[in-house]
Amino acid sequence: RKEVEQDPGPFNVPEGATVAFNCTYSNSASQSFFWYRQDCRKEPKLLMSVYSSGNEDGRFTAQLNRASQYISLLIRDSKLSDSATYLCVVTGTGGFKTIFGAGTRLFVKA
Amino acid sequence: DTAVSQTPKYLVTQMGNDKSIKCEQNLGHDTMYWYKQDSKKFLKIMFSYNNKELIINETVPNRFSPKSPDKAHLNLHINSLELGDSAVYFCASREIGSSYNSPLHFGNGTRLTVT
């Protein structure tokens, strides 16, 4: 089993749609969680951290379920500029080893 | 005012050659990483240094040798390059300190092509 698993997609959605991505992780002792965004041929950039209580940043909402070892990202009112690959990231025991999922590709169309 | 900078941006070389990639961060972070992103776009951790000490070495061939002269620099030397080494190599840094919740900051990547 991979340490971090994501649905690779692609997700093709119209502008204005709501889209949700899921991610599962295998290490129950994982300590911190993030969503990153990667545009084609660019470096990954932090989208948001994920906290146990859930957190929101504008149109983006992240949730963490430690019992199910599951992380989600919800994007509301999708924009063309949201088209990218979304990477689920988990930091393991000790806090040093930061593991990336394979990414979920999102295409937002006009 | 780049936070994490890598050089070179592009590297084209022949099989069997030895090459180096350099990385510097001016964020004052205590931990630096090398990741490899292959043609399938999967980002795989290779090495991590915390305050110049190697703390992660992920089943990487010993042709790859990282070196951290100080906590702001992490270089990657690759001996006897092979076709399968072609990928984008990303340097990243973060401040572990007393918190594990700090995110990674990435450099722009080095696109290595081995012919």
PDB file of C-alpha atoms in Angstrom:
ATOM      1  CA  ARG A   1       0.000   0.000   0.000  1.00  0.00           C
ATOM      2  CA  LYS A   2       1.310   3.449  -0.897  1.00  0.00           C
ATOM      3  CA  GLU A   3       2.005   5.766   2.012  1.00  0.00           C
ATOM      4  CA  VAL A   4      -0.228   8.480   0.542  1.00  0.00           C
ATOM      5  CA  GLU A   5      -2.909   7.680  -2.036  1.00  0.00           C
ATOM      6  CA  GLN A   6      -4.946  10.011  -4.196  1.00  0.00           C
ATOM      7  CA  ASP A   7      -7.359   9.571  -7.071  1.00  0.00           C
ATOM      8  CA  PRO A   8      -5.237  10.697 -10.056  1.00  0.00           C
ATOM      9  CA  GLY A   9      -8.251  12.027 -11.956  1.00  0.00           C
ATOM     10  CA  PRO A  10      -8.374  13.919 -14.177  1.00  0.00           C
ATOM     11  CA  PHE A  11     -11.355  15.861 -12.952  1.00  0.00           C
ATOM     12  CA  ASN A  12     -12.951  17.933 -15.709  1.00  0.00           C
ATOM     13  CA  VAL A  13     -15.376  20.505 -14.309  1.00  0.00           C
ATOM     14  CA  PRO A  14     -17.066  23.660 -15.624  1.00  0.00           C
ATOM     15  CA  GLU A  15     -16.331  27.064 -14.139  1.00  0.00           C
ATOM     16  CA  GLY A  16     -18.373  27.650 -11.024  1.00  0.00           C
ATOM     17  CA  ALA A  17     -18.542  23.976 -10.075  1.00  0.00           C
ATOM     18  CA  THR A  18     -17.700  22.533  -6.689  1.00  0.00           C
ATOM     19  CA  VAL A  19     -15.132  19.752  -6.720  1.00  0.00           C
ATOM     20  CA  ALA A  20     -13.766  17.547  -3.955  1.00  0.00           C
ATOM     21  CA  PHE A  21     -10.507  15.619  -3.747  1.00  0.00           C
ATOM     22  CA  ASN A  22      -9.734  12.835  -1.332  1.00  0.00           C
ATOM     23  CA  CYS A  23      -6.525  11.423   0.043  1.00  0.00           C
ATOM     24  CA  THR A  24      -5.734   8.531   2.380  1.00  0.00           C
ATOM     25  CA  TYR A  25      -2.538   7.879   4.296  1.00  0.00           C
ATOM     26  CA  SER A  26      -1.193   4.666   5.763  1.00  0.00           C
ATOM     27  CA  ASN A  27       0.810   5.814   8.801  1.00  0.00           C
ATOM     28  CA  SER A  28      -1.521   6.407  11.715  1.00  0.00           C
ATOM     29  CA  ALA A  29       1.287   8.283  13.524  1.00  0.00           C
ATOM     30  CA  SER A  30       1.484  10.949  10.802  1.00  0.00           C
ATOM     31  CA  GLN A  31       1.735  14.372  12.320  1.00  0.00           C
ATOM     32  CA  SER A  32       1.013  17.111   9.829  1.00  0.00           C
ATOM     33  CA  PHE A  33      -0.946  17.419   6.626  1.00  0.00           C
ATOM     34  CA  PHE A  34      -0.985  19.798   3.711  1.00  0.00           C
ATOM     35  CA  TRP A  35      -2.433  20.398   0.274  1.00  0.00           C
ATOM     36  CA  TYR A  36      -0.051  21.685  -2.369  1.00  0.00           C
ATOM     37  CA  ARG A  37      -0.746  22.862  -5.877  1.00  0.00           C
ATOM     38  CA  GLN A  38       1.553  22.213  -8.830  1.00  0.00           C
ATOM     39  CA  ASP A  39       1.208  23.912 -12.194  1.00  0.00           C
ATOM     40  CA  CYS A  40       2.718  22.340 -15.295  1.00  0.00           C
ATOM     41  CA  ARG A  41       6.536  22.456 -15.228  1.00  0.00           C
ATOM     42  CA  LYS A  42       6.575  24.469 -11.995  1.00  0.00           C
ATOM     43  CA  GLU A  43       7.457  23.745  -8.415  1.00  0.00           C
ATOM     44  CA  PRO A  44       4.790  22.672  -5.901  1.00  0.00           C
ATOM     45  CA  LYS A  45       3.372  25.522  -3.851  1.00  0.00           C
ATOM     46  CA  LEU A  46       1.574  25.366  -0.542  1.00  0.00           C
ATOM     47  CA  LEU A  47      -2.173  25.737  -0.909  1.00  0.00           C
ATOM     48  CA  MET A  48      -3.107  25.184   2.720  1.00  0.00           C
ATOM     49  CA  SER A  49      -2.282  23.272   5.850  1.00  0.00           C
ATOM     50  CA  VAL A  50      -4.902  20.836   7.128  1.00  0.00           C
ATOM     51  CA  TYR A  51      -5.932  20.944  10.769  1.00  0.00           C
ATOM     52  CA  SER A  52      -7.907  18.428  12.779  1.00  0.00           C
ATOM     53  CA  SER A  53     -10.789  20.829  13.234  1.00  0.00           C
ATOM     54  CA  GLY A  54     -10.972  21.533   9.518  1.00  0.00           C
ATOM     55  CA  ASN A  55     -10.056  24.863   7.996  1.00  0.00           C
ATOM     56  CA  GLU A  56     -11.128  27.168   5.245  1.00  0.00           C
ATOM     57  CA  ASP A  57      -9.291  29.668   3.071  1.00  0.00           C
ATOM     58  CA  GLY A  58     -11.614  31.534   0.753  1.00  0.00           C
ATOM     59  CA  ARG A  59     -13.076  29.034  -1.708  1.00  0.00           C
ATOM     60  CA  PHE A  60     -10.955  26.183  -0.336  1.00  0.00           C
ATOM     61  CA  THR A  61     -11.898  23.939   2.591  1.00  0.00           C
ATOM     62  CA  ALA A  62      -9.707  21.184   3.985  1.00  0.00           C
ATOM     63  CA  GLN A  63     -10.777  18.415   6.337  1.00  0.00           C
ATOM     64  CA  LEU A  64      -8.833  15.801   8.287  1.00  0.00           C
ATOM     65  CA  ASN A  65     -10.257  12.590   9.702  1.00  0.00           C
ATOM     66  CA  ARG A  66      -7.534  10.950  11.781  1.00  0.00           C
ATOM     67  CA  ALA A  67      -9.664   7.925  12.671  1.00  0.00           C
ATOM     68  CA  SER A  68     -10.144   7.074   8.986  1.00  0.00           C
ATOM     69  CA  GLN A  69      -6.721   8.433   7.969  1.00  0.00           C
ATOM     70  CA  TYR A  70      -8.377  10.553   5.348  1.00  0.00           C
ATOM     71  CA  ILE A  71      -7.882  14.118   4.113  1.00  0.00           C
ATOM     72  CA  SER A  72     -10.107  16.068   1.778  1.00  0.00           C
ATOM     73  CA  LEU A  73     -10.011  19.307  -0.186  1.00  0.00           C
ATOM     74  CA  LEU A  74     -13.146  21.074  -1.382  1.00  0.00           C
ATOM     75  CA  ILE A  75     -12.970  23.796  -4.004  1.00  0.00           C
ATOM     76  CA  ARG A  76     -16.087  25.923  -4.433  1.00  0.00           C
ATOM     77  CA  ASP A  77     -16.900  28.181  -7.395  1.00  0.00           C
ATOM     78  CA  SER A  78     -14.063  26.778  -9.511  1.00  0.00           C
ATOM     79  CA  LYS A  79     -12.085  29.236 -11.605  1.00  0.00           C
ATOM     80  CA  LEU A  80     -10.126  28.585 -14.791  1.00  0.00           C
ATOM     81  CA  SER A  81      -7.007  29.440 -12.800  1.00  0.00           C
ATOM     82  CA  ASP A  82      -7.675  26.516 -10.437  1.00  0.00           C
ATOM     83  CA  SER A  83      -6.588  24.123 -13.205  1.00  0.00           C
ATOM     84  CA  ALA A  84      -3.529  22.369 -11.792  1.00  0.00           C
ATOM     85  CA  THR A  85      -2.416  19.209 -10.025  1.00  0.00           C
ATOM     86  CA  TYR A  86      -3.337  19.034  -6.341  1.00  0.00           C
ATOM     87  CA  LEU A  87      -0.930  17.152  -4.121  1.00  0.00           C
ATOM     88  CA  CYS A  88      -1.790  15.645  -0.756  1.00  0.00           C
ATOM     89  CA  VAL A  89       1.197  15.817   1.609  1.00  0.00           C
ATOM     90  CA  VAL A  90       1.754  14.011   4.886  1.00  0.00           C
ATOM     91  CA  THR A  91       4.573  14.328   7.378  1.00  0.00           C
ATOM     92  CA  GLY A  92       5.429  11.162   9.230  1.00  0.00           C
ATOM     93  CA  THR A  93       6.631  10.309  12.690  1.00  0.00           C
ATOM     94  CA  GLY A  94       9.418  12.569  13.842  1.00  0.00           C
ATOM     95  CA  GLY A  95       8.266  15.311  11.518  1.00  0.00           C
ATOM     96  CA  PHE A  96      11.051  15.062   8.980  1.00  0.00           C
ATOM     97  CA  LYS A  97       9.810  12.677   6.322  1.00  0.00           C
ATOM     98  CA  THR A  98       7.355  14.547   4.109  1.00  0.00           C
ATOM     99  CA  ILE A  99       5.565  12.296   1.635  1.00  0.00           C
ATOM    100  CA  PHE A 100       3.620  13.393  -1.425  1.00  0.00           C
ATOM    101  CA  GLY A 101       0.678  11.672  -3.025  1.00  0.00           C
ATOM    102  CA  ALA A 102       0.773  11.176  -6.777  1.00  0.00           C
ATOM    103  CA  GLY A 103      -1.528  14.160  -7.270  1.00  0.00           C
ATOM    104  CA  THR A 104      -5.000  14.764  -8.660  1.00  0.00           C
ATOM    105  CA  ARG A 105      -5.248  16.605 -11.956  1.00  0.00           C
ATOM    106  CA  LEU A 106      -7.992  19.245 -12.238  1.00  0.00           C
ATOM    107  CA  PHE A 107      -9.148  20.897 -15.448  1.00  0.00           C
ATOM    108  CA  VAL A 108     -11.625  23.753 -15.128  1.00  0.00           C
ATOM    109  CA  LYS A 109     -13.319  24.674 -18.405  1.00  0.00           C
ATOM    110  CA  ALA A 110     -15.179  27.786 -19.473  1.00  0.00           C
TER     111      ALA A 110
ATOM    112  CA  ASP B   1      14.695  37.861  -3.504  1.00  0.00           C
ATOM    113  CA  THR B   2      14.397  34.109  -4.097  1.00  0.00           C
ATOM    114  CA  ALA B   3      13.788  32.018  -0.988  1.00  0.00           C
ATOM    115  CA  VAL B   4      15.021  28.649  -2.293  1.00  0.00           C
ATOM    116  CA  SER B   5      17.238  28.794  -5.348  1.00  0.00           C
ATOM    117  CA  GLN B   6      18.630  25.946  -7.404  1.00  0.00           C
ATOM    118  CA  THR B   7      21.226  25.931 -10.146  1.00  0.00           C
ATOM    119  CA  PRO B   8      21.291  25.057 -12.911  1.00  0.00           C
ATOM    120  CA  LYS B   9      17.682  25.238 -14.116  1.00  0.00           C
ATOM    121  CA  TYR B  10      18.409  22.895 -17.016  1.00  0.00           C
ATOM    122  CA  LEU B  11      21.129  20.259 -17.306  1.00  0.00           C
ATOM    123  CA  VAL B  12      21.669  18.129 -20.409  1.00  0.00           C
ATOM    124  CA  THR B  13      24.473  15.608 -20.256  1.00  0.00           C
ATOM    125  CA  GLN B  14      25.572  12.234 -21.529  1.00  0.00           C
ATOM    126  CA  MET B  15      25.447   8.880 -19.824  1.00  0.00           C
ATOM    127  CA  GLY B  16      28.429   8.200 -17.635  1.00  0.00           C
ATOM    128  CA  ASN B  17      29.135  11.832 -16.797  1.00  0.00           C
ATOM    129  CA  ASP B  18      29.232  13.285 -13.274  1.00  0.00           C
ATOM    130  CA  LYS B  19      27.203  16.388 -12.478  1.00  0.00           C
ATOM    131  CA  SER B  20      26.202  18.536  -9.520  1.00  0.00           C
ATOM    132  CA  ILE B  21      23.107  20.546  -8.635  1.00  0.00           C
ATOM    133  CA  LYS B  22      23.311  23.296  -6.052  1.00  0.00           C
ATOM    134  CA  CYS B  23      20.651  24.587  -3.691  1.00  0.00           C
ATOM    135  CA  GLU B  24      20.592  27.531  -1.326  1.00  0.00           C
ATOM    136  CA  GLN B  25      17.858  28.834   0.951  1.00  0.00           C
ATOM    137  CA  ASN B  26      17.756  32.240   2.601  1.00  0.00           C
ATOM    138  CA  LEU B  27      14.773  31.495   4.844  1.00  0.00           C
ATOM    139  CA  GLY B  28      16.876  30.499   7.839  1.00  0.00           C
ATOM    140  CA  HIS B  29      15.314  27.027   7.807  1.00  0.00           C
ATOM    141  CA  ASP B  30      16.998  24.147   9.604  1.00  0.00           C
ATOM    142  CA  THR B  31      15.985  21.318   7.268  1.00  0.00           C
ATOM    143  CA  MET B  32      16.544  20.813   3.543  1.00  0.00           C
ATOM    144  CA  TYR B  33      15.425  18.139   1.114  1.00  0.00           C
ATOM    145  CA  TRP B  34      15.994  16.732  -2.339  1.00  0.00           C
ATOM    146  CA  TYR B  35      13.009  15.347  -4.228  1.00  0.00           C
ATOM    147  CA  LYS B  36      12.930  13.650  -7.632  1.00  0.00           C
ATOM    148  CA  GLN B  37       9.940  14.056  -9.947  1.00  0.00           C
ATOM    149  CA  ASP B  38       9.977  11.544 -12.763  1.00  0.00           C
ATOM    150  CA  SER B  39       8.093  11.451 -16.045  1.00  0.00           C
ATOM    151  CA  LYS B  40       4.998  10.144 -14.260  1.00  0.00           C
ATOM    152  CA  LYS B  41       5.055  13.316 -12.152  1.00  0.00           C
ATOM    153  CA  PHE B  42       5.463  11.463  -8.870  1.00  0.00           C
ATOM    154  CA  LEU B  43       7.464  13.441  -6.306  1.00  0.00           C
ATOM    155  CA  LYS B  44       9.733  11.095  -4.402  1.00  0.00           C
ATOM    156  CA  ILE B  45      11.809  12.076  -1.393  1.00  0.00           C
ATOM    157  CA  MET B  46      15.512  11.313  -1.784  1.00  0.00           C
ATOM    158  CA  PHE B  47      17.420  12.940   1.076  1.00  0.00           C
ATOM    159  CA  SER B  48      16.935  15.273   3.971  1.00  0.00           C
ATOM    160  CA  TYR B  49      19.414  17.165   6.116  1.00  0.00           C
ATOM    161  CA  ASN B  50      18.668  18.795   9.435  1.00  0.00           C
ATOM    162  CA  ASN B  51      21.295  21.289  10.599  1.00  0.00           C
ATOM    163  CA  LYS B  52      23.855  19.731   8.229  1.00  0.00           C
ATOM    164  CA  GLU B  53      23.154  16.188   9.414  1.00  0.00           C
ATOM    165  CA  LEU B  54      21.748  13.537   7.082  1.00  0.00           C
ATOM    166  CA  ILE B  55      18.468  12.304   8.532  1.00  0.00           C
ATOM    167  CA  ILE B  56      16.695  10.734   5.558  1.00  0.00           C
ATOM    168  CA  ASN B  57      18.268   8.591   2.844  1.00  0.00           C
ATOM    169  CA  GLU B  58      15.553   6.871   0.851  1.00  0.00           C
ATOM    170  CA  THR B  59      16.902   3.871  -1.014  1.00  0.00           C
ATOM    171  CA  VAL B  60      18.775   6.050  -3.442  1.00  0.00           C
ATOM    172  CA  PRO B  61      21.687   4.543  -5.437  1.00  0.00           C
ATOM    173  CA  ASN B  62      25.018   5.492  -3.941  1.00  0.00           C
ATOM    174  CA  ARG B  63      25.839   7.282  -7.205  1.00  0.00           C
ATOM    175  CA  PHE B  64      23.861  10.105  -5.608  1.00  0.00           C
ATOM    176  CA  SER B  65      25.755  11.930  -2.875  1.00  0.00           C
ATOM    177  CA  PRO B  66      24.267  14.911  -1.073  1.00  0.00           C
ATOM    178  CA  LYS B  67      26.441  17.394   0.764  1.00  0.00           C
ATOM    179  CA  SER B  68      25.421  20.115   3.170  1.00  0.00           C
ATOM    180  CA  PRO B  69      28.320  22.487   3.928  1.00  0.00           C
ATOM    181  CA  ASP B  70      26.029  24.573   6.142  1.00  0.00           C
ATOM    182  CA  LYS B  71      22.343  24.612   6.929  1.00  0.00           C
ATOM    183  CA  ALA B  72      21.592  27.070   4.122  1.00  0.00           C
ATOM    184  CA  HIS B  73      23.059  24.877   1.399  1.00  0.00           C
ATOM    185  CA  LEU B  74      22.343  21.373   0.155  1.00  0.00           C
ATOM    186  CA  ASN B  75      24.059  20.170  -2.983  1.00  0.00           C
ATOM    187  CA  LEU B  76      23.520  16.964  -4.930  1.00  0.00           C
ATOM    188  CA  HIS B  77      26.311  15.243  -6.814  1.00  0.00           C
ATOM    189  CA  ILE B  78      25.494  12.447  -9.228  1.00  0.00           C
ATOM    190  CA  ASN B  79      28.173  10.079 -10.531  1.00  0.00           C
ATOM    191  CA  SER B  80      27.997   7.915 -13.644  1.00  0.00           C
ATOM    192  CA  LEU B  81      24.694   9.323 -14.850  1.00  0.00           C
ATOM    193  CA  GLU B  82      22.175   6.886 -16.317  1.00  0.00           C
ATOM    194  CA  LEU B  83      19.202   7.403 -18.632  1.00  0.00           C
ATOM    195  CA  GLY B  84      16.848   6.678 -15.726  1.00  0.00           C
ATOM    196  CA  ASP B  85      18.228   9.653 -13.825  1.00  0.00           C
ATOM    197  CA  SER B  86      16.416  11.978 -16.226  1.00  0.00           C
ATOM    198  CA  ALA B  87      13.863  13.842 -14.123  1.00  0.00           C
ATOM    199  CA  VAL B  88      13.190  17.146 -12.428  1.00  0.00           C
ATOM    200  CA  TYR B  89      15.044  17.478  -9.129  1.00  0.00           C
ATOM    201  CA  PHE B  90      13.513  19.803  -6.555  1.00  0.00           C
ATOM    202  CA  CYS B  91      15.236  21.217  -3.532  1.00  0.00           C
ATOM    203  CA  ALA B  92      13.031  22.217  -0.600  1.00  0.00           C
ATOM    204  CA  SER B  93      13.432  23.576   2.890  1.00  0.00           C
ATOM    205  CA  ARG B  94      11.381  23.910   6.047  1.00  0.00           C
ATOM    206  CA  GLU B  95      11.831  24.943   9.630  1.00  0.00           C
ATOM    207  CA  ILE B  96      11.270  21.962  11.899  1.00  0.00           C
ATOM    208  CA  GLY B  97      12.390  23.598  15.134  1.00  0.00           C
ATOM    209  CA  SER B  98       9.833  22.769  17.743  1.00  0.00           C
ATOM    210  CA  SER B  99       6.940  22.319  15.313  1.00  0.00           C
ATOM    211  CA  TYR B 100       6.251  19.636  12.736  1.00  0.00           C
ATOM    212  CA  ASN B 101       3.533  21.717  11.103  1.00  0.00           C
ATOM    213  CA  SER B 102       5.789  23.905   9.023  1.00  0.00           C
ATOM    214  CA  PRO B 103       5.314  23.537   5.257  1.00  0.00           C
ATOM    215  CA  LEU B 104       7.949  22.892   2.629  1.00  0.00           C
ATOM    216  CA  HIS B 105       9.228  25.694   0.415  1.00  0.00           C
ATOM    217  CA  PHE B 106      10.466  24.552  -2.983  1.00  0.00           C
ATOM    218  CA  GLY B 107      13.074  25.762  -5.412  1.00  0.00           C
ATOM    219  CA  ASN B 108      12.207  26.100  -9.108  1.00  0.00           C
ATOM    220  CA  GLY B 109      13.601  22.689  -9.955  1.00  0.00           C
ATOM    221  CA  THR B 110      16.466  21.408 -12.106  1.00  0.00           C
ATOM    222  CA  ARG B 111      15.425  19.570 -15.247  1.00  0.00           C
ATOM    223  CA  LEU B 112      18.075  16.900 -15.859  1.00  0.00           C
ATOM    224  CA  THR B 113      18.182  15.139 -19.211  1.00  0.00           C
ATOM    225  CA  VAL B 114      20.614  12.288 -19.706  1.00  0.00           C
ATOM    226  CA  THR B 115      21.233  11.270 -23.323  1.00  0.00           C
TER     227      THR B 115
END
